[in-house]
Amino acid sequence: MRLLALFVAASAVVAETLVGIPTFNFNATTSAKFSLSQVKSILVDERFQHSVDLDGETLIPPTLLAFAQTFASDLLELGLPKLSVQEADAARAGSIFLTISNDTVFLDAAGRKTSEGYTLTVEEQGVVITGASPLGAFWGTRTLIQQAKLGDLELPIGSGSDSPGWKTRGVMLDAGRHYYPPEFLIEICAYLSFFKQNTFHLHLSDNLFNNVDIYSRERSLDLYAAFRLNSDDPAVAGLVRPYRFNESYTRDTFDNIQSSCAARGVTIIPELEAPGHALVISQWKPELGLDDLSLLNISFPETIPTMETIWRTFLPWFQAKTVHIGADEYDSSLADDYILFVNTMSAFIRSTSGKSIRIWGTNEPSNTSVVSHNITIQDQVLELIGEGYEVLNSDDGFYIVNKFSGSYPQQLNITRIFEGNPVGGAWAPNIFDTNNATNNPPRNDPRVVGEIAALWNDYGPNASTVHEAYYAWRDGLPALADKQWGGVLTRPEYDSIFDALHSIIPGQNLDRAIASKTDVILRYDFATVHGETVIDSSGNGYDGTCIGCSINNGVITLSSPSSRLTTPLTSKGRNYTLSFSINPSSKSPIGSTILSGADSTLVLGNGTLSSLALISGNQAYALNYTLPRDVWTDVALIGRGNATFLRAGSGDEMQFLTVLGINGDSFEWEPIAIEAPLAQIGGDGFMGSFAKFELLGTA
Ligand SMILES: *[C@@H]1O[C@H](CO)[C@@H](O)[C@H](O)[C@H]1NC(C)=O
Ligand SMILES: *[C@@H]1O[C@H](CO)[C@@H](O)[C@H](O)[C@H]1NC(C)=O
Ligand SMILES: *[C@@H]1O[C@H](CO)[C@@H](O)[C@H](O)[C@H]1NC(C)=O
Ligand SMILES: *[C@@H]1O[C@H](CO)[C@@H](O)[C@H](O)[C@H]1NC(C)=O
Ligand SMILES: *[C@@H]1O[C@H](CO)[C@@H](O)[C@H](O)[C@H]1NC(C)=O
Ligand SMILES: *[C@@H]1O[C@H](CO)[C@@H](O)[C@H](O)[C@H]1NC(C)=O
Ligand SMILES: *[C@@H]1O[C@H](CO)[C@@H](O)[C@H](O)[C@H]1NC(C)=O
Ligand SMILES: *[C@@H]1O[C@H](CO)[C@@H](O)[C@H](O)[C@H]1NC(C)=O
Ligand SMILES: *[C@@H]1O[C@H](CO)[C@@H](O)[C@H](O)[C@H]1NC(C)=O
Ligand SMILES: *[C@@H]1O[C@H](CO)[C@@H](O)[C@H](O)[C@H]1NC(C)=O
Ligand SMILES: *[C@@H]1O[C@H](CO)[C@@H](O)[C@H](O)[C@H]1NC(C)=O
Ligand SMILES: *[C@@H]1O[C@H](CO)[C@@H](O)[C@H](O)[C@H]1NC(C)=O
């Protein structure tokens, strides 16, 4: 770097790659810096404040003004004061000016124009971000936030231009075999967006593996299968069973997910899966299934019309130009039926809504028919490129099966991201095979549209908590985002900046981190009483409120079923130790709640058994341990890495485990990582006393 700097000093321009996620190419013009503390306002070019990017997948693109407002609130993460957003006709001193221009033409890896490019120019008086579109400008604001964080709020003076190599960058989440609350999906969008990923593919229907060698037809009809969109249109009445209404998305909910994600530049691509993985449809209409009810009988006259009815109902919900119809793992002996299905649905969806479709690359072997060439195939097969398809790389090297698998990993493989090119160097979306370069198209192949890393929930809802899906991606996904964009980050650089950037990702707190002055996050000594206020002696001021309880000599007593202590906290993620003394009254019902929070509940029992249990995402994870009544026990609930433990008295730590059913023929015991429930003590029937309530940020 020093040599390079000397060499170009004559032109007074120092070309460098700024470390960030993704990296950013920059020409520094002086060694001076611009401090963000000089910024007094965000200015939006009045000519373009209502402009939107029409080139992306989203049908609800935010305006430049809307992105500017998001940017202004995101700057709070840097500890800056809230800046006002104003319209202006030009940049001014002490401002960050957001505008749009076509003066610079931004090209992707295949040499095509992209609207996602931007130029970031830092002058002594202010900053100008010029997007090829509002989305491009928004990506520029991500770069600014990252560089400001890494530069202690100072930016180098000069200018850099940047654009993505590939237009589709992101992840797929299997929300069919596991329910995810809408807030979680929105937080994942925020995570993606900070690293300039623009696509969140939601797999919205699926079922556990229908093991026809073992299961009776009755058992198949009862096997876990879900369709997550709940419409009140009579045409699809019964598709979502009433007991799953609370684990599906209404139109309002789905609208909110889509618009919240779009606000950060992320498009939701919905997938409704058929004709394989379609048990939920044959549970609704059993006559549509083959002998294996998870496969639809395409030659049955009502099957395609039923799928058209489903799509006709839901197409108006979808705010993307592309939808995904699934189409994987069908019966290869029925290849012609499969291809007929795919082409018919493609034509139907196009004529009904104007949308394009994607399918998984099942590549069924027909001698007489082919999948239409205007369908994008999500796969990693070079031959498909040769046959003229657009291919969205869903490299199975980045497939994750949550929690357990005989063949796939449980986290993104960071080594593979940085070393996955078989000819040397990092992986990129054109790398279909990390071992054999013969199987990879060139980097500039226009038929490679990007990459989607997929996370599957093969073993269903109890295999993992909601947040374990995030942890499968947490440490590796930003690195993958750098490669999806076309960045040149190295592993040592990544490791050196990850924590700093991770700590400021706006719009989410997936770690369920809690700000704290020391390792003691919360401590209730119950020493003094101030009306209903319970003092937090940690120094963080997380005072609680006691309702219907009494405090005496370091003990708080909940004496009626509705007595409760509420805290200003909700939940604490990895790592934590939550300790307290507890004396549950024998009057407490067997299933009463000790502690509850945003992501979990600790209960005395599950209603029929008195085993102490943590509940998360409707699943109960019980210990083989019953808390004794009417005596004091010291308890510590411990979240350590991907596992959760409880210690009672001087006993050994007991581990909360989940039991996975593996395709109906075996079981697998695995750890489960559950957030600490912190919002409320008691309030749901529990009666008894607590003392020495303390939360530490270590385990
Ligand atoms: C950029 O070019 C496109 C067409 O190429 C045009 O529609 C658009 O208005 C231009 N934008 C600006 C800011 O000049
Ligand atoms: C840096 O300056 C050189 C020479 O003017 C130019 O070719 C290059 O595109 C610039 N790089 C960026 C990222 O703006
Ligand atoms: C599929 O539907 C066709 C047409 O109705 C029927 O002849 C065939 O028996 C069905 N297949 C199965 C396995 O039910
Ligand atoms: C493929 O695209 C063309 C227009 O680009 C359209 O006319 C045709 O119907 C499409 N075919 C299918 C199967 O969607
Ligand atoms: C395609 O042709 C091959 C060779 O003739 C044959 O073995 C195979 O069964 C055929 N496949 C289908 C789906 O008809
Ligand atoms: C849990 O963490 C342990 C130790 O850090 C690791 O070996 C294991 O692979 C992790 N398990 C999962 C399912 O992530
Ligand atoms: C991660 O990827 C590297 C490089 O492809 C490979 O050698 C290694 O075995 C992988 N690790 C795991 C745990 O799969
Ligand atoms: C690489 O892939 C090509 C094409 O699939 C194949 O012919 C060749 O044998 C492979 N090489 C190795 C070393 O596996
Ligand atoms: C409590 O757990 C046991 C064992 O898992 C189960 O059989 C029982 O149905 C559960 N009771 C309730 C109310 O969930
Ligand atoms: C949804 O309802 C079912 C049945 O009433 C219940 O078991 C489950 O806990 C509920 N899920 C949520 C997310 O409230
Ligand atoms: C639970 O603990 C009891 C007593 O310690 C023991 O007898 C029993 O076998 C345990 N049950 C399981 C399922 O581990
Ligand atoms: C939690 O602790 C584990 C070691 O048990 C460590 O590997 C991990 O990075 C910690 N997680 C967080 C989010 O601090």
Coordinates of N, CA, C and O in Angstrom, one line a residue, residues 58-60 173-176 179-183 185-186 189 200-205 227-232 240 245 247-263 266-272 310-311 313-324 355:
T58 N -38.6 -5.3 -7.2 CA -39.8 -4.8 -6.4 C -40.8 -4.0 -7.2 O -40.4 -3.3 -8.1
L59 N -42.0 -4.1 -6.8 CA -43.1 -3.3 -7.4 C -43.4 -2.1 -6.5 O -44.3 -1.3 -6.8
I60 N -42.8 -2.1 -5.4 CA -43.0 -1.0 -4.4 C -41.7 -0.3 -4.1 O -41.3 -0.2 -2.9
L173 N -35.3 -18.6 2.9 CA -35.6 -19.2 4.2 C -36.8 -20.2 4.0 O -37.8 -19.8 3.5
D174 N -36.6 -21.4 4.5 CA -37.7 -22.4 4.5 C -38.7 -22.0 5.7 O -38.5 -22.4 6.8
A175 N -39.7 -21.2 5.3 CA -40.8 -20.9 6.3 C -42.0 -21.8 6.2 O -43.0 -21.5 6.7
G176 N -41.8 -22.9 5.4 CA -42.9 -23.8 5.2 C -42.9 -24.8 6.4 O -43.9 -25.2 7.0
Y179 N -42.4 -22.0 11.3 CA -43.0 -20.7 11.3 C -42.0 -19.6 11.8 O -41.4 -19.8 12.8
Y180 N -42.0 -18.5 11.1 CA -41.2 -17.4 11.6 C -42.1 -16.1 11.7 O -42.9 -15.8 10.8
P181 N -42.1 -15.5 12.9 CA -42.9 -14.3 13.1 C -42.5 -13.2 12.1 O -41.4 -13.1 11.7
P182 N -43.5 -12.4 11.7 CA -43.2 -11.3 10.7 C -42.0 -10.4 11.1 O -41.2 -10.0 10.3
E183 N -42.0 -10.1 12.4 CA -40.9 -9.2 12.9 C -39.6 -9.8 12.6 O -38.6 -9.0 12.4
L185 N -38.7 -11.8 10.2 CA -38.4 -11.7 8.7 C -38.0 -10.3 8.4 O -37.0 -10.1 7.6
I186 N -38.6 -9.3 9.0 CA -38.3 -7.9 8.7 C -36.8 -7.6 9.3 O -36.1 -6.9 8.6
C189 N -34.4 -8.9 6.8 CA -34.2 -8.0 5.7 C -33.2 -6.9 6.1 O -32.4 -6.5 5.3
F200 N -34.9 -11.5 -0.6 CA -35.2 -12.5 0.5 C -36.3 -13.4 -0.1 O -37.4 -13.0 -0.2
H201 N -35.9 -14.6 -0.4 CA -36.8 -15.6 -1.0 C -37.4 -16.4 0.2 O -36.8 -16.9 1.0
L202 N -38.8 -16.3 0.2 CA -39.5 -17.0 1.3 C -40.2 -18.2 0.8 O -41.1 -18.1 -0.1
H203 N -39.8 -19.4 1.2 CA -40.4 -20.6 0.9 C -41.6 -20.8 1.8 O -41.4 -21.1 3.0
L204 N -42.8 -20.6 1.3 CA -44.0 -20.4 2.1 C -44.9 -21.7 2.3 O -46.0 -21.6 2.9
S205 N -44.5 -22.8 1.6 CA -45.3 -24.0 1.9 C -44.4 -25.2 1.7 O -43.5 -25.2 0.9
F227 N -49.1 -24.2 4.9 CA -49.2 -23.2 3.8 C -49.3 -21.8 4.6 O -50.3 -21.7 5.4
R228 N -48.4 -20.9 4.4 CA -48.3 -19.8 5.4 C -49.1 -18.6 5.0 O -49.1 -17.6 5.8
L229 N -49.8 -18.6 3.9 CA -50.6 -17.4 3.5 C -52.1 -17.7 3.8 O -52.6 -18.7 3.3
N230 N -52.7 -16.8 4.6 CA -54.0 -17.1 5.0 C -55.0 -16.0 4.4 O -55.0 -14.9 4.9
S231 N -55.7 -16.4 3.4 CA -56.7 -15.6 2.7 C -58.1 -15.9 3.2 O -58.4 -17.1 3.4
D232 N -59.0 -14.9 3.2 CA -60.4 -15.3 3.5 C -61.2 -15.5 2.3 O -62.4 -15.6 2.3
V240 N -55.5 -23.3 4.7 CA -54.8 -23.1 6.0 C -55.8 -23.6 7.1 O -56.9 -23.1 7.2
F245 N -53.9 -20.7 11.9 CA -54.1 -19.3 11.5 C -53.1 -18.4 12.2 O -52.6 -17.4 11.7
E247 N -50.1 -19.2 12.8 CA -48.8 -19.4 12.3 C -48.8 -19.2 10.8 O -48.2 -19.9 10.0
S248 N -49.6 -18.2 10.3 CA -49.6 -17.9 8.9 C -49.8 -16.4 8.8 O -50.0 -15.7 9.8
Y249 N -49.6 -15.9 7.6 CA -49.6 -14.4 7.4 C -50.9 -14.0 6.7 O -51.2 -14.6 5.6
T250 N -51.6 -13.1 7.2 CA -52.7 -12.5 6.5 C -52.2 -11.5 5.5 O -51.0 -11.2 5.5
R251 N -53.1 -11.0 4.7 CA -52.7 -10.1 3.6 C -52.0 -8.8 4.3 O -51.0 -8.4 3.8
D252 N -52.6 -8.3 5.3 CA -52.0 -7.1 6.0 C -50.6 -7.4 6.5 O -49.7 -6.6 6.4
T253 N -50.5 -8.6 7.1 CA -49.2 -8.9 7.7 C -48.2 -9.1 6.5 O -47.0 -8.6 6.6
F254 N -48.6 -9.7 5.5 CA -47.6 -10.0 4.4 C -47.3 -8.6 3.7 O -46.1 -8.4 3.3
D255 N -48.3 -7.8 3.6 CA -48.0 -6.4 3.0 C -47.0 -5.7 3.8 O -46.1 -5.1 3.3
N256 N -47.1 -5.8 5.1 CA -46.2 -5.1 6.0 C -44.8 -5.7 5.9 O -43.8 -5.0 5.9
I257 N -44.7 -7.0 5.8 CA -43.4 -7.6 5.6 C -42.7 -7.1 4.3 O -41.6 -6.7 4.3
Q258 N -43.5 -7.1 3.2 CA -43.0 -6.7 1.9 C -42.6 -5.2 2.0 O -41.5 -4.9 1.4
S259 N -43.4 -4.4 2.5 CA -43.1 -2.9 2.5 C -41.9 -2.6 3.4 O -41.1 -1.8 3.1
S260 N -41.9 -3.3 4.6 CA -40.8 -3.0 5.5 C -39.4 -3.5 4.9 O -38.4 -2.8 5.0
C261 N -39.4 -4.6 4.2 CA -38.2 -5.0 3.5 C -37.9 -4.1 2.3 O -36.7 -3.7 2.2
A262 N -38.9 -3.7 1.5 CA -38.6 -2.8 0.4 C -38.0 -1.5 0.9 O -37.2 -0.9 0.2
A263 N -38.4 -1.1 2.1 CA -37.9 0.2 2.6 C -36.4 0.2 2.7 O -35.8 1.2 2.8
V266 N -34.8 -4.4 0.0 CA -34.9 -5.9 -0.1 C -36.3 -6.3 -0.7 O -37.3 -5.9 -0.1
T267 N -36.3 -7.1 -1.7 CA -37.5 -7.6 -2.3 C -37.8 -9.0 -1.8 O -36.9 -9.9 -1.8
I268 N -39.0 -9.2 -1.3 CA -39.5 -10.6 -0.9 C -39.9 -11.3 -2.2 O -40.8 -10.9 -3.0
I269 N -39.3 -12.5 -2.5 CA -39.7 -13.3 -3.6 C -40.4 -14.5 -2.9 O -39.8 -15.3 -2.2
P270 N -41.8 -14.6 -3.2 CA -42.5 -15.6 -2.5 C -42.5 -16.9 -3.3 O -42.5 -16.9 -4.5
E271 N -42.4 -18.1 -2.6 CA -42.5 -19.4 -3.2 C -43.7 -20.2 -2.7 O -43.8 -20.3 -1.4
L272 N -44.5 -20.7 -3.5 CA -45.6 -21.6 -3.2 C -45.2 -22.9 -3.9 O -45.2 -22.9 -5.2
I310 N -55.1 -21.2 -6.6 CA -54.2 -20.7 -5.5 C -53.4 -19.5 -5.9 O -53.4 -18.5 -5.3
W311 N -52.8 -19.6 -7.1 CA -52.0 -18.5 -7.6 C -52.9 -17.3 -7.9 O -52.5 -16.1 -7.6
T313 N -55.5 -16.4 -6.4 CA -55.8 -15.8 -5.1 C -54.6 -14.9 -4.6 O -54.8 -13.8 -4.1
F314 N -53.4 -15.5 -4.7 CA -52.3 -14.8 -4.0 C -51.5 -13.9 -4.9 O -50.7 -13.1 -4.4
L315 N -51.5 -14.0 -6.2 CA -50.7 -13.2 -7.1 C -50.9 -11.7 -6.7 O -49.9 -10.9 -6.7
P316 N -52.2 -11.3 -6.5 CA -52.3 -9.8 -6.1 C -51.6 -9.4 -4.8 O -51.4 -8.2 -4.6
W317 N -51.3 -10.4 -4.0 CA -50.5 -10.0 -2.7 C -49.1 -9.7 -3.0 O -48.5 -9.0 -2.2
F318 N -48.5 -10.2 -4.1 CA -47.1 -10.2 -4.3 C -46.6 -9.0 -4.9 O -46.9 -8.7 -6.1
Q319 N -45.6 -8.3 -4.3 CA -45.1 -7.0 -4.8 C -43.7 -7.2 -5.4 O -42.8 -6.4 -5.2
A320 N -43.6 -8.3 -6.2 CA -42.4 -8.5 -6.9 C -42.7 -8.9 -8.4 O -43.8 -9.4 -8.7
K321 N -41.7 -8.6 -9.2 CA -41.9 -9.0 -10.7 C -41.8 -10.5 -10.9 O -42.1 -10.9 -12.0
T322 N -41.2 -11.2 -9.9 CA -40.9 -12.6 -10.1 C -41.5 -13.3 -8.9 O -41.4 -12.9 -7.8
V323 N -42.1 -14.5 -9.2 CA -42.5 -15.4 -8.1 C -41.9 -16.8 -8.3 O -41.4 -17.1 -9.4
H324 N -41.9 -17.6 -7.3 CA -41.2 -18.9 -7.4 C -42.3 -20.0 -7.2 O -43.1 -19.9 -6.2
K355 N -46.1 -11.5 -14.3 CA -44.9 -11.8 -13.5 C -44.1 -13.0 -14.2 O -44.7 -13.8 -14.9

